[in-house]
Tab-separated table of N, CA and C in Angstrom:
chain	number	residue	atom	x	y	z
A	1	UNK	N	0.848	-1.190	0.000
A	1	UNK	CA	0.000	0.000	0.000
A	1	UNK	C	0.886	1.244	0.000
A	2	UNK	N	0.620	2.141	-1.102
A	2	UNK	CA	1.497	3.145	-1.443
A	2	UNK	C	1.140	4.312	-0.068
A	3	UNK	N	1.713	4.868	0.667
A	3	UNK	CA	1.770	6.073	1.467
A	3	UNK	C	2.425	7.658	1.616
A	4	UNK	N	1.148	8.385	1.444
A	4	UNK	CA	1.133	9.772	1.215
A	4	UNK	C	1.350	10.552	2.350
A	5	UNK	N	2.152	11.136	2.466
A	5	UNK	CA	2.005	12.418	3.657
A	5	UNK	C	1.418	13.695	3.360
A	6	UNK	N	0.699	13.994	3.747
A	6	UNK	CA	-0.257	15.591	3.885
A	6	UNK	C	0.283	16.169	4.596
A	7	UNK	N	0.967	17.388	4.078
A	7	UNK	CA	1.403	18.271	4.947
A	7	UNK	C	0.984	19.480	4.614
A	8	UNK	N	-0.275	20.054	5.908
A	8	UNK	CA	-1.296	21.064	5.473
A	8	UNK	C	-2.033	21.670	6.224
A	9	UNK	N	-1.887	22.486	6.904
A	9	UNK	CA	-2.319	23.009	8.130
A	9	UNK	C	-3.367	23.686	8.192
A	10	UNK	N	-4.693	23.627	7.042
A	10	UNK	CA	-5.881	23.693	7.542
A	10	UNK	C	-6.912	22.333	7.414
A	11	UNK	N	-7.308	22.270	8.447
A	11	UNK	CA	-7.690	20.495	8.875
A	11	UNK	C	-8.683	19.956	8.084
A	12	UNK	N	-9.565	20.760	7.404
A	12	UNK	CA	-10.611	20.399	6.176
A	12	UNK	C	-10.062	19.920	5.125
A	13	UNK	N	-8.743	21.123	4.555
A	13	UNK	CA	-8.465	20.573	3.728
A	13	UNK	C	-7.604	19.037	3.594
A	14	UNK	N	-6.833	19.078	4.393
A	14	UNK	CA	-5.919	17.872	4.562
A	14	UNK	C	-7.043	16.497	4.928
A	15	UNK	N	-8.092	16.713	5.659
A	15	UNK	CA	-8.541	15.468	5.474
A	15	UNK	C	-9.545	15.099	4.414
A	16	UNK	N	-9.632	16.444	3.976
A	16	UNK	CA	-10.397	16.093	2.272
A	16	UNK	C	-9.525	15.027	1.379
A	17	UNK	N	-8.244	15.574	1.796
A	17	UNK	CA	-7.660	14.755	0.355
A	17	UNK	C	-6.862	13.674	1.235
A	18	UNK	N	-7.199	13.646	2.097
A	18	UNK	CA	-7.000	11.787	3.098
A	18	UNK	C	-7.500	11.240	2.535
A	19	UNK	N	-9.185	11.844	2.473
A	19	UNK	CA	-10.500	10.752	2.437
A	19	UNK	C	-10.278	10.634	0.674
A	20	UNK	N	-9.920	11.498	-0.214
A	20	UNK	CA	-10.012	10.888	-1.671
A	20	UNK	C	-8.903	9.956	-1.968
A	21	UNK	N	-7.684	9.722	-0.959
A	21	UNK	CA	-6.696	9.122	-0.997
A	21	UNK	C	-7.149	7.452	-0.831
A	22	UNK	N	-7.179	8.187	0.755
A	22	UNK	CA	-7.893	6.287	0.771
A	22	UNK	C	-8.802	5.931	0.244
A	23	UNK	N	-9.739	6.448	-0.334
A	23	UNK	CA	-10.449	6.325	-1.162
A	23	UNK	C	-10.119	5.297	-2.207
A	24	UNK	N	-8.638	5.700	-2.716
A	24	UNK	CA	-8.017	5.146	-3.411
A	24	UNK	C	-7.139	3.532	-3.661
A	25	UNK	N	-7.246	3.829	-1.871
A	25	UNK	CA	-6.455	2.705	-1.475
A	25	UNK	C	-5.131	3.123	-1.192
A	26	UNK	N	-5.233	4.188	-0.569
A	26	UNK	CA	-3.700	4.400	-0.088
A	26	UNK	C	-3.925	4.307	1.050
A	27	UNK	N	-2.628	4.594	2.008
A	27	UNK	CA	-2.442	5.136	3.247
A	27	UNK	C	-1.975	6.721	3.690
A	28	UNK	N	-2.678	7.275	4.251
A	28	UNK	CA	-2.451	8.630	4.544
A	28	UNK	C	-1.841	8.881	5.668
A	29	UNK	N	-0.727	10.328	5.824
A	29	UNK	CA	-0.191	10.477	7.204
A	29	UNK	C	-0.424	12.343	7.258
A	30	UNK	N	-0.698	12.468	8.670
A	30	UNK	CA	-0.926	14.042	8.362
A	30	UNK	C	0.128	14.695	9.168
A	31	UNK	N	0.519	15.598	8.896
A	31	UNK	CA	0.772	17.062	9.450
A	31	UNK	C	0.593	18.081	9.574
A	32	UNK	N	0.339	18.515	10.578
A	32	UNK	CA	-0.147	20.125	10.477
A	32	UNK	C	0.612	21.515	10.524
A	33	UNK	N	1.893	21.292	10.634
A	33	UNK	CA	2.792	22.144	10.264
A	33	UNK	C	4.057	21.500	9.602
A	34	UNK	N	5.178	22.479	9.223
A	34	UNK	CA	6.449	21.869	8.112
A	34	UNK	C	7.066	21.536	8.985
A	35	UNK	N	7.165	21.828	10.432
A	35	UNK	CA	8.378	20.821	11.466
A	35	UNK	C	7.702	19.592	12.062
A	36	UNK	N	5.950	19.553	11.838
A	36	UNK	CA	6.226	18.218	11.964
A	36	UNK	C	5.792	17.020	10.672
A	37	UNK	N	6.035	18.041	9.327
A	37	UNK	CA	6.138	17.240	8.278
A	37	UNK	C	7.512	16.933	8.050
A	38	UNK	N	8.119	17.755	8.340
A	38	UNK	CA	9.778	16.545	8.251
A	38	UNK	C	10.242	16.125	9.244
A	39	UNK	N	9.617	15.858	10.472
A	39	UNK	CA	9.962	14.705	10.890
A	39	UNK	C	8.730	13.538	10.967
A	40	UNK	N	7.591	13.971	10.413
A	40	UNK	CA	7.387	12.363	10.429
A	40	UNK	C	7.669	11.905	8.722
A	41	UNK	N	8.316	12.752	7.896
A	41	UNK	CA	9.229	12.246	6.617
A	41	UNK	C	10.348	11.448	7.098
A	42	UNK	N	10.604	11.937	8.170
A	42	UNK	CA	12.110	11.047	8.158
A	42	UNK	C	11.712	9.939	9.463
A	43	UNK	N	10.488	9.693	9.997
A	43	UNK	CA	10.383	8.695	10.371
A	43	UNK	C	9.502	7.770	9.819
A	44	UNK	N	8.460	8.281	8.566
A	44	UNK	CA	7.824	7.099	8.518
A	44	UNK	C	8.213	7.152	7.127
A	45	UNK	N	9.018	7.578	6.057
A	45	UNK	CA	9.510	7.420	4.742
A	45	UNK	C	8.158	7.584	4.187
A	46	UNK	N	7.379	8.089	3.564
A	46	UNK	CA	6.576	8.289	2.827
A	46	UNK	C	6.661	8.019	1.770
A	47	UNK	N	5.778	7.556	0.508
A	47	UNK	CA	6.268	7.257	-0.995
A	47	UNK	C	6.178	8.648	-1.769
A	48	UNK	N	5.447	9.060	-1.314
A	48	UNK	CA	5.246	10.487	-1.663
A	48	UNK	C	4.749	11.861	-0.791
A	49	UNK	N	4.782	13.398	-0.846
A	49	UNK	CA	4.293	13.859	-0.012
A	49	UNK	C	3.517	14.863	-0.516
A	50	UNK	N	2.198	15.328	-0.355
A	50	UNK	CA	1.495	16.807	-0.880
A	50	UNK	C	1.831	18.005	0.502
A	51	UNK	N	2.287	18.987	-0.003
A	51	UNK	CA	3.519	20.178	0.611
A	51	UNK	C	2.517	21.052	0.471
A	52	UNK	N	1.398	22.257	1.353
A	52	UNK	CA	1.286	23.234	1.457
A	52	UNK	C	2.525	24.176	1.266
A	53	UNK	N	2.619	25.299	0.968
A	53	UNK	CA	3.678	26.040	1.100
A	53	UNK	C	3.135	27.287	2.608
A	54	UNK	N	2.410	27.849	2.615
A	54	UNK	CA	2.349	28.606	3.472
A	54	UNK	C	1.247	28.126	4.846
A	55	UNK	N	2.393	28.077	5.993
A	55	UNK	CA	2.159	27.116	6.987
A	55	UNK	C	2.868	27.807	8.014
A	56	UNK	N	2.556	27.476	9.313
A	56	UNK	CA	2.923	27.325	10.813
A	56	UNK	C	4.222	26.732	10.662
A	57	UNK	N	5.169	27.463	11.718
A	57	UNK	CA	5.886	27.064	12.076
A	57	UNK	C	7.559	26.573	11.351
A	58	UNK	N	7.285	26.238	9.827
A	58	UNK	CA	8.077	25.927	9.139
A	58	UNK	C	7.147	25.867	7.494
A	59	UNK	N	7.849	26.665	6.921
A	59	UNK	CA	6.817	27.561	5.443
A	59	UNK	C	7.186	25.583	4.402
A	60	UNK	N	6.447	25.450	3.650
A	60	UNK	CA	6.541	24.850	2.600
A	60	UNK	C	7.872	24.776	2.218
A	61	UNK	N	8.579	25.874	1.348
A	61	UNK	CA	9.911	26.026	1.092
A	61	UNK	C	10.694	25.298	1.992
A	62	UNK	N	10.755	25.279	3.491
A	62	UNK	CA	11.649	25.459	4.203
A	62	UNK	C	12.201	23.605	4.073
A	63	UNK	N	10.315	23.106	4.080
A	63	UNK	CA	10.021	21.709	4.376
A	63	UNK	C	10.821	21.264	3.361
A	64	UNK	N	10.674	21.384	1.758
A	64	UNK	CA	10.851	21.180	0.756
A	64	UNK	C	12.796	20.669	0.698
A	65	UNK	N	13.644	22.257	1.183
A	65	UNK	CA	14.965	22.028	0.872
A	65	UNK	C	15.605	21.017	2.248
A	66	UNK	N	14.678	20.351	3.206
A	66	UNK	CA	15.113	19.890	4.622
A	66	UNK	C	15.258	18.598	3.608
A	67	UNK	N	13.795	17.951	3.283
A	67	UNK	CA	13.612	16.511	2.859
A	67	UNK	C	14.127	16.380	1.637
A	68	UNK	N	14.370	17.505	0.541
A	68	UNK	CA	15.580	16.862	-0.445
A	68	UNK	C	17.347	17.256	-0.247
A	69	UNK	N	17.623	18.068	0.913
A	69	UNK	CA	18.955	17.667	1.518
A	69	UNK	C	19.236	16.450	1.881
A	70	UNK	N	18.437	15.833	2.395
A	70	UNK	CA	18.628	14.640	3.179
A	70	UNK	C	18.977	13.748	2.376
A	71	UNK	N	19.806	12.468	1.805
A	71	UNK	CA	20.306	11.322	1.273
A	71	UNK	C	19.073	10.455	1.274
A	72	UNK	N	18.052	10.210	3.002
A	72	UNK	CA	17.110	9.074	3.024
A	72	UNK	C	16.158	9.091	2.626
A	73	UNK	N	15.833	11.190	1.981
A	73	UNK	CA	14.476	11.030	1.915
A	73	UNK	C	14.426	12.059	0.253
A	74	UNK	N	15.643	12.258	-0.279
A	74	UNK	CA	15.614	13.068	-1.689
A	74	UNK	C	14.982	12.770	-2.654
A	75	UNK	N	14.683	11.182	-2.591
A	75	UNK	CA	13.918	10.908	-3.707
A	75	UNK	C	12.253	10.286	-3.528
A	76	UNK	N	12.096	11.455	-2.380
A	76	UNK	CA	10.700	11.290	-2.713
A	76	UNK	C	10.029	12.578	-3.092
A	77	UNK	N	9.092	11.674	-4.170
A	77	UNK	CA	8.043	13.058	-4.802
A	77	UNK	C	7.540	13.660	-3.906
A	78	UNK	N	7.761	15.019	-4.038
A	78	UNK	CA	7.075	16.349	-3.641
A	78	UNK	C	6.042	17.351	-4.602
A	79	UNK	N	4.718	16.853	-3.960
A	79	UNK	CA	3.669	17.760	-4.980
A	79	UNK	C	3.380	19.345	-4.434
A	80	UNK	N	3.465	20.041	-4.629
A	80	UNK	CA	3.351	21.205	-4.039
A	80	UNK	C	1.443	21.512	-4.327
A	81	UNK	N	0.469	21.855	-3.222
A	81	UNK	CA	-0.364	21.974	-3.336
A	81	UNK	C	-0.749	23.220	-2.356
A	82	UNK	N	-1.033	24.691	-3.400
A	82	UNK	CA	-1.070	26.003	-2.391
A	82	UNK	C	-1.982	26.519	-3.590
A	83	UNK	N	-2.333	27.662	-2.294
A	83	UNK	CA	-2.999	28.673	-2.937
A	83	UNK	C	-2.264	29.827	-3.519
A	84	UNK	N	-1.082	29.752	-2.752
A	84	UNK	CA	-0.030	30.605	-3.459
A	84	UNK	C	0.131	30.475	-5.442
A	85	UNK	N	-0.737	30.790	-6.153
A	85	UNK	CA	-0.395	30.973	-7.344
A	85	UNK	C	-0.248	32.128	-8.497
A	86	UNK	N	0.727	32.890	-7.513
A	86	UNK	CA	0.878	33.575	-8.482
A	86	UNK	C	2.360	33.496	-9.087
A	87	UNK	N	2.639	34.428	-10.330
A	87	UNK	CA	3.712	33.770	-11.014
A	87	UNK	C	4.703	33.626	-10.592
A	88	UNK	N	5.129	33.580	-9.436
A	88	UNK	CA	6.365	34.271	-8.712
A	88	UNK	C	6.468	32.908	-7.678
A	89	UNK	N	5.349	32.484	-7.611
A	89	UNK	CA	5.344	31.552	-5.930
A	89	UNK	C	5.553	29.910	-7.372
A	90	UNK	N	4.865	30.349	-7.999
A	90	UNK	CA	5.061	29.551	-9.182
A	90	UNK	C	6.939	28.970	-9.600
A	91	UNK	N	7.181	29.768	-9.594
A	91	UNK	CA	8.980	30.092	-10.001
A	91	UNK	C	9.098	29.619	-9.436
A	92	UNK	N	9.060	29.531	-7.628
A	92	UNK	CA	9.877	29.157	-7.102
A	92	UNK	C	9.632	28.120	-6.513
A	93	UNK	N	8.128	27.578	-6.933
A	93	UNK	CA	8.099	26.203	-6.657
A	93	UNK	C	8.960	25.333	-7.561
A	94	UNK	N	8.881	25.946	-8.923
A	94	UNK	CA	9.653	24.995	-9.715
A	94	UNK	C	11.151	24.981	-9.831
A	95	UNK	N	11.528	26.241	-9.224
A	95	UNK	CA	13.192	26.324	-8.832
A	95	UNK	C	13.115	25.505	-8.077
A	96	UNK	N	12.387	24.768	-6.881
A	96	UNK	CA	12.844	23.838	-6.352
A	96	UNK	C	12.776	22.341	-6.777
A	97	UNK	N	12.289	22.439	-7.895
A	97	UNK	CA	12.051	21.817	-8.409
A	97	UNK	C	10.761	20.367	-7.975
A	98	UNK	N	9.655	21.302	-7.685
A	98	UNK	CA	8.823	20.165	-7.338
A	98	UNK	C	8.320	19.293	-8.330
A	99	UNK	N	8.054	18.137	-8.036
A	99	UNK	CA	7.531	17.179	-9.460
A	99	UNK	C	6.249	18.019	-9.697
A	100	UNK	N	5.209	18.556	-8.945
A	100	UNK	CA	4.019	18.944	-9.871
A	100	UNK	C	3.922	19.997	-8.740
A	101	UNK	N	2.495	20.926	-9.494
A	101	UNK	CA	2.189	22.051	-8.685
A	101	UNK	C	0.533	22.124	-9.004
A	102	UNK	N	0.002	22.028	-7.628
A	102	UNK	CA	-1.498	21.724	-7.825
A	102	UNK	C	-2.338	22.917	-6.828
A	103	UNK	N	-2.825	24.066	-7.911
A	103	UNK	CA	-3.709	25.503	-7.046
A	103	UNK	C	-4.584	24.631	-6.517
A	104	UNK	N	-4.838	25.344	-5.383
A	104	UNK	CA	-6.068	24.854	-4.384
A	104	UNK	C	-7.192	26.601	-4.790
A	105	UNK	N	-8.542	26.068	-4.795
A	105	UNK	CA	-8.731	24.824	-4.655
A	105	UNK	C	-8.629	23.433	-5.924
A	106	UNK	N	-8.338	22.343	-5.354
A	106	UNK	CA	-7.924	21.073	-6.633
A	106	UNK	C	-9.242	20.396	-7.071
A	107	UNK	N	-9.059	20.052	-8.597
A	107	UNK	CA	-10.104	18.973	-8.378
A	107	UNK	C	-9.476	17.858	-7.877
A	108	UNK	N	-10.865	16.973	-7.304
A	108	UNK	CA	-10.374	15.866	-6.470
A	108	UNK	C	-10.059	14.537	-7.657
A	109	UNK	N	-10.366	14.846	-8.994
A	109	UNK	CA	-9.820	13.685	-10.079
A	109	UNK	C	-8.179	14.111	-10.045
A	110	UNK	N	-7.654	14.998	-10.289
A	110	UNK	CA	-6.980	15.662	-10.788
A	110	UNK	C	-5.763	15.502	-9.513
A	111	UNK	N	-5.828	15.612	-8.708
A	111	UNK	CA	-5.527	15.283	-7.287
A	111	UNK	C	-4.887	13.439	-7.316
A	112	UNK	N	-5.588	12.748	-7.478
A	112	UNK	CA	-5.731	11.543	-7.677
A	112	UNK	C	-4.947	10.811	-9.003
A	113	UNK	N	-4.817	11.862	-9.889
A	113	UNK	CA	-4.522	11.541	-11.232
A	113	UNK	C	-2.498	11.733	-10.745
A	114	UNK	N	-2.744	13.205	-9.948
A	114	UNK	CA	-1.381	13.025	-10.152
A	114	UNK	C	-0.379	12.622	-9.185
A	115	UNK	N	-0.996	12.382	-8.229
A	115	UNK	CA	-0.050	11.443	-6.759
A	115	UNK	C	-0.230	9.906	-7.647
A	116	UNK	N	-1.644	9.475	-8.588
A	116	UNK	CA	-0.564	8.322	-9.045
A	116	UNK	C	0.022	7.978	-10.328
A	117	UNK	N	0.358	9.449	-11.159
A	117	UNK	CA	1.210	9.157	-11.615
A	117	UNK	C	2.766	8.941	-11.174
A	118	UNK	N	2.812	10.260	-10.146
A	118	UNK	CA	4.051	9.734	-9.098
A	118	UNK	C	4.645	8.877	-8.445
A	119	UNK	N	3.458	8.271	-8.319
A	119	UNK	CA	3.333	7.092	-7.493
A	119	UNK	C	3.838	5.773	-8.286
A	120	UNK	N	3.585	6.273	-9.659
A	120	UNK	CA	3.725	4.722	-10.644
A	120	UNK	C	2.734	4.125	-10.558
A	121	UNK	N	1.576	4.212	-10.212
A	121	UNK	CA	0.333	3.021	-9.885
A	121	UNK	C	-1.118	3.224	-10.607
């Protein structure tokens, strides 16, 4: 069973896209801010993760350059999913090079379509 981390600190949304996850047949893990999305990245390895950028405690960005510094956890997909879209927050999602970038609000196909293409499944 493939496993997603949500890292997303308003609680509707993050368990919206739990429930279309498992939905799916995944397994979901949440966080509600970026310090404690990288550490439960580096304790429960996730196959993939959906990244708010603007958050409590530790911003999206911050989460982003922690878990692809790291050797154990660089190669996992990072979807960036914000409301931040304008052209600029845009840039610099993709300077960091996230695998995808998904405006909220998402559709929930679309959502689904692309954690599994990431996913391989």
């Amino acid at each position: 069973m493939k496993r997603v981390l949500i890292v997303e600190d308003h609680k509707e949304t993050a368990e919206m896209m739990a429930s279309i996850l498992q939905a799916e047949g995944m397994e979901t893990i949440m966080a509600e801010n970026g310090q404690i999305g990288v550490e439960k990245t580096f304790a429960e390895k996730p196959d993939l993760i959906l990244l708010d950028i603007m958050m409590p405690v530790m911003s999206g960005f911050e989460v982003y350059q922690k878990v692809k510094s790291n050797p154990e956890t660089k190669d996992i997909p990072i979807i960036i999913v914000s409301v931040k879209v304008t052209d600029r927050s845009i840039k610099e999602g993709a300077g960091m090079n996230a695998e995808e970038y998904l405006p909220k609000p998402f559709d929930p196909l679309e959502l689904v379509k692309t954690v599994k293409k990431h996913l391989g499944v």
